[in-house]
């Protein structure tokens, strides 16, 4: 049983949830520390068991919803293999992500191409490999897909509220109701198979209403599709399912409960899927970094790490409530944290750590299995975290 699976009806939400988060942080740090005994550079340590637990818990909580892991969250081959073994399918954004899946033996026809804008080259490549499902949120993209993959099965990415998410995706993608109408009209003219709707509530979304409203909007579009001679087949709930950073985030069971009435009134002929990324992999990974130096500057104590903005800690800068853990026991002090590169963007904000931190001390960042190593590069010659998946 996953230690975070608390029935909110039985355990009063507050201290119990917070304590479970603290216990989980301790567990993640102990697990990562065991791999960092001979530390030689930044590490992202992932627990294979936790990857499996996360996938299983999602599947159990959402029986009607087929999970398609969002490969972008962490495309490591060992991680993809674990989720494939657990019965998950996959969502991709690029040709490289498709290749990683094909190498694993995933069937192209089970892969969903959910990037709403794809290059003509990428479309030709995916079509040649046998990908059938493609998302879009504009008439331009519809015309592009229709010309290259006329037999494609298409799903519209609609705009939904991203309020309450830590990493909103609204604005860049998502068709407004007026644009949806133009897409339906163009699809009719081009005689393509427009048969699904998707949305994304924003990553690490703590507002369950976003999913409820998204499903309601999708249902209204299904009616329009039917009225225009199309047959709705797919509701794709996208990603955004949060992990527990503080214990105040909705659990996957609570999200399932919140959307259950809307899903119950959906015809059985409509396949329901989701694209969890962070939920599957985030809580399975702990990033380990090392202090390279300290300094007094501008009346602040600065602490420089061997990895930073470019090396997997981007979300720390974006205000995610990550916990920083040290093996030292000094009194907590506010440090100005920075990465090792010469770039001024590589400054990570003010964070509490023991006041006696020194060069070569390790700093642990639990809950960073998603969007850390996958967003990292070796700018300035500082290596991106090495990823290890441990049994
Ligand atoms: C199309 C799409 N699906 C799924 C995801 C995964 O989202 P999350 O990791 O928040 O679950 C993303 C993330 O950006 C996305 O763009």
PDB file of N, CA, C and O in Angstrom, residues 45 50 52 56 63 85 105 120 122-123 134 140 155 162 180 227 266 281 288 298 304 326 347-348 373:
ATOM      1  N   UNK A  45      17.773   9.653  -8.261  1.00  0.00           N
ATOM      2  CA  UNK A  45      17.568   8.271  -7.829  1.00  0.00           C
ATOM      3  C   UNK A  45      16.071   7.972  -7.844  1.00  0.00           C
ATOM      4  O   UNK A  45      15.295   8.640  -7.155  1.00  0.00           O
ATOM      5  N   UNK A  50       8.279   2.346  -6.327  1.00  0.00           N
ATOM      6  CA  UNK A  50       7.390   3.507  -6.228  1.00  0.00           C
ATOM      7  C   UNK A  50       6.771   3.847  -7.591  1.00  0.00           C
ATOM      8  O   UNK A  50       5.607   4.262  -7.677  1.00  0.00           O
ATOM      9  N   UNK A  52       6.011   1.688  -9.829  1.00  0.00           N
ATOM     10  CA  UNK A  52       4.921   0.701  -9.987  1.00  0.00           C
ATOM     11  C   UNK A  52       3.726   1.070  -9.103  1.00  0.00           C
ATOM     12  O   UNK A  52       2.578   1.018  -9.532  1.00  0.00           O
ATOM     13  N   UNK A  56      -0.067   1.793 -10.328  1.00  0.00           N
ATOM     14  CA  UNK A  56      -1.143   0.913  -9.833  1.00  0.00           C
ATOM     15  C   UNK A  56      -2.210   1.716  -9.096  1.00  0.00           C
ATOM     16  O   UNK A  56      -3.410   1.463  -9.238  1.00  0.00           O
ATOM     17  N   UNK A  63     -10.890   3.600 -12.508  1.00  0.00           N
ATOM     18  CA  UNK A  63     -11.112   2.364 -13.271  1.00  0.00           C
ATOM     19  C   UNK A  63     -11.581   2.587 -14.714  1.00  0.00           C
ATOM     20  O   UNK A  63     -11.296   1.769 -15.574  1.00  0.00           O
ATOM     21  N   UNK A  85       5.114  -2.401 -18.460  1.00  0.00           N
ATOM     22  CA  UNK A  85       4.824  -3.662 -17.743  1.00  0.00           C
ATOM     23  C   UNK A  85       3.580  -3.538 -16.858  1.00  0.00           C
ATOM     24  O   UNK A  85       2.869  -4.501 -16.630  1.00  0.00           O
ATOM     25  N   UNK A 105       8.896  -1.822 -27.815  1.00  0.00           N
ATOM     26  CA  UNK A 105       7.889  -2.779 -28.289  1.00  0.00           C
ATOM     27  C   UNK A 105       6.462  -2.273 -28.170  1.00  0.00           C
ATOM     28  O   UNK A 105       5.517  -3.044 -28.343  1.00  0.00           O
ATOM     29  N   UNK A 120       5.627  19.136 -40.180  1.00  0.00           N
ATOM     30  CA  UNK A 120       5.296  18.201 -41.259  1.00  0.00           C
ATOM     31  C   UNK A 120       6.206  16.963 -41.238  1.00  0.00           C
ATOM     32  O   UNK A 120       5.741  15.838 -41.426  1.00  0.00           O
ATOM     33  N   UNK A 122       7.653  15.588 -38.639  1.00  0.00           N
ATOM     34  CA  UNK A 122       7.248  14.724 -37.518  1.00  0.00           C
ATOM     35  C   UNK A 122       5.965  13.970 -37.860  1.00  0.00           C
ATOM     36  O   UNK A 122       5.814  12.785 -37.520  1.00  0.00           O
ATOM     37  N   UNK A 123       5.041  14.645 -38.532  1.00  0.00           N
ATOM     38  CA  UNK A 123       3.783  13.982 -38.910  1.00  0.00           C
ATOM     39  C   UNK A 123       4.043  12.842 -39.897  1.00  0.00           C
ATOM     40  O   UNK A 123       3.481  11.746 -39.754  1.00  0.00           O
ATOM     41  N   UNK A 134      -4.001  11.861 -33.324  1.00  0.00           N
ATOM     42  CA  UNK A 134      -3.284  13.141 -33.319  1.00  0.00           C
ATOM     43  C   UNK A 134      -4.184  14.234 -32.728  1.00  0.00           C
ATOM     44  O   UNK A 134      -5.366  14.316 -33.072  1.00  0.00           O
ATOM     45  N   UNK A 140      -5.342  25.477 -38.962  1.00  0.00           N
ATOM     46  CA  UNK A 140      -4.055  25.314 -39.674  1.00  0.00           C
ATOM     47  C   UNK A 140      -3.498  23.910 -39.451  1.00  0.00           C
ATOM     48  O   UNK A 140      -3.055  23.243 -40.395  1.00  0.00           O
ATOM     49  N   UNK A 155      -8.296  14.448 -32.317  1.00  0.00           N
ATOM     50  CA  UNK A 155      -8.975  14.956 -31.119  1.00  0.00           C
ATOM     51  C   UNK A 155      -8.584  16.410 -30.898  1.00  0.00           C
ATOM     52  O   UNK A 155      -7.434  16.792 -31.037  1.00  0.00           O
ATOM     53  N   UNK A 162      -6.923  26.824 -16.026  1.00  0.00           N
ATOM     54  CA  UNK A 162      -5.718  26.243 -15.411  1.00  0.00           C
ATOM     55  C   UNK A 162      -5.515  26.833 -14.014  1.00  0.00           C
ATOM     56  O   UNK A 162      -4.439  26.726 -13.441  1.00  0.00           O
ATOM     57  N   UNK A 180     -13.257  26.072 -31.955  1.00  0.00           N
ATOM     58  CA  UNK A 180     -13.766  24.693 -32.070  1.00  0.00           C
ATOM     59  C   UNK A 180     -14.767  24.616 -33.222  1.00  0.00           C
ATOM     60  O   UNK A 180     -14.717  23.694 -34.056  1.00  0.00           O
ATOM     61  N   UNK A 227     -23.986  16.208 -34.185  1.00  0.00           N
ATOM     62  CA  UNK A 227     -24.867  17.014 -35.032  1.00  0.00           C
ATOM     63  C   UNK A 227     -24.277  17.277 -36.410  1.00  0.00           C
ATOM     64  O   UNK A 227     -24.995  17.585 -37.354  1.00  0.00           O
ATOM     65  N   UNK A 266     -21.424   9.519 -19.321  1.00  0.00           N
ATOM     66  CA  UNK A 266     -20.804   9.452 -20.652  1.00  0.00           C
ATOM     67  C   UNK A 266     -21.098   8.080 -21.278  1.00  0.00           C
ATOM     68  O   UNK A 266     -20.933   7.064 -20.606  1.00  0.00           O
ATOM     69  N   UNK A 281       5.611   9.663 -12.009  1.00  0.00           N
ATOM     70  CA  UNK A 281       7.062   9.568 -11.832  1.00  0.00           C
ATOM     71  C   UNK A 281       7.625  10.534 -10.775  1.00  0.00           C
ATOM     72  O   UNK A 281       8.701  10.303 -10.229  1.00  0.00           O
ATOM     73  N   UNK A 288      19.869  14.301  -6.007  1.00  0.00           N
ATOM     74  CA  UNK A 288      20.955  14.490  -5.040  1.00  0.00           C
ATOM     75  C   UNK A 288      21.996  15.423  -5.661  1.00  0.00           C
ATOM     76  O   UNK A 288      22.447  15.200  -6.783  1.00  0.00           O
ATOM     77  N   UNK A 298      26.046  40.538  -0.579  1.00  0.00           N
ATOM     78  CA  UNK A 298      24.825  41.349  -0.410  1.00  0.00           C
ATOM     79  C   UNK A 298      24.102  40.999   0.894  1.00  0.00           C
ATOM     80  O   UNK A 298      22.892  40.785   0.902  1.00  0.00           O
ATOM     81  N   UNK A 304      26.365  27.467  -3.230  1.00  0.00           N
ATOM     82  CA  UNK A 304      26.433  27.068  -4.644  1.00  0.00           C
ATOM     83  C   UNK A 304      26.446  25.542  -4.740  1.00  0.00           C
ATOM     84  O   UNK A 304      27.244  24.883  -4.066  1.00  0.00           O
ATOM     85  N   UNK A 326      19.152  18.119   4.221  1.00  0.00           N
ATOM     86  CA  UNK A 326      20.594  17.918   4.414  1.00  0.00           C
ATOM     87  C   UNK A 326      20.802  16.905   5.533  1.00  0.00           C
ATOM     88  O   UNK A 326      19.943  16.735   6.398  1.00  0.00           O
ATOM     89  N   UNK A 347      20.106  31.091 -10.522  1.00  0.00           N
ATOM     90  CA  UNK A 347      19.939  31.431  -9.109  1.00  0.00           C
ATOM     91  C   UNK A 347      18.603  30.850  -8.672  1.00  0.00           C
ATOM     92  O   UNK A 347      17.607  30.981  -9.390  1.00  0.00           O
ATOM     93  N   UNK A 348      18.585  30.151  -7.552  1.00  0.00           N
ATOM     94  CA  UNK A 348      17.458  29.273  -7.237  1.00  0.00           C
ATOM     95  C   UNK A 348      16.560  29.775  -6.108  1.00  0.00           C
ATOM     96  O   UNK A 348      15.717  29.037  -5.603  1.00  0.00           O
ATOM     97  N   UNK A 373      15.483  15.658 -14.603  1.00  0.00           N
ATOM     98  CA  UNK A 373      16.523  15.199 -15.541  1.00  0.00           C
ATOM     99  C   UNK A 373      16.063  15.401 -16.989  1.00  0.00           C
ATOM    100  O   UNK A 373      16.874  15.670 -17.871  1.00  0.00           O
TER     101      UNK A 373
END
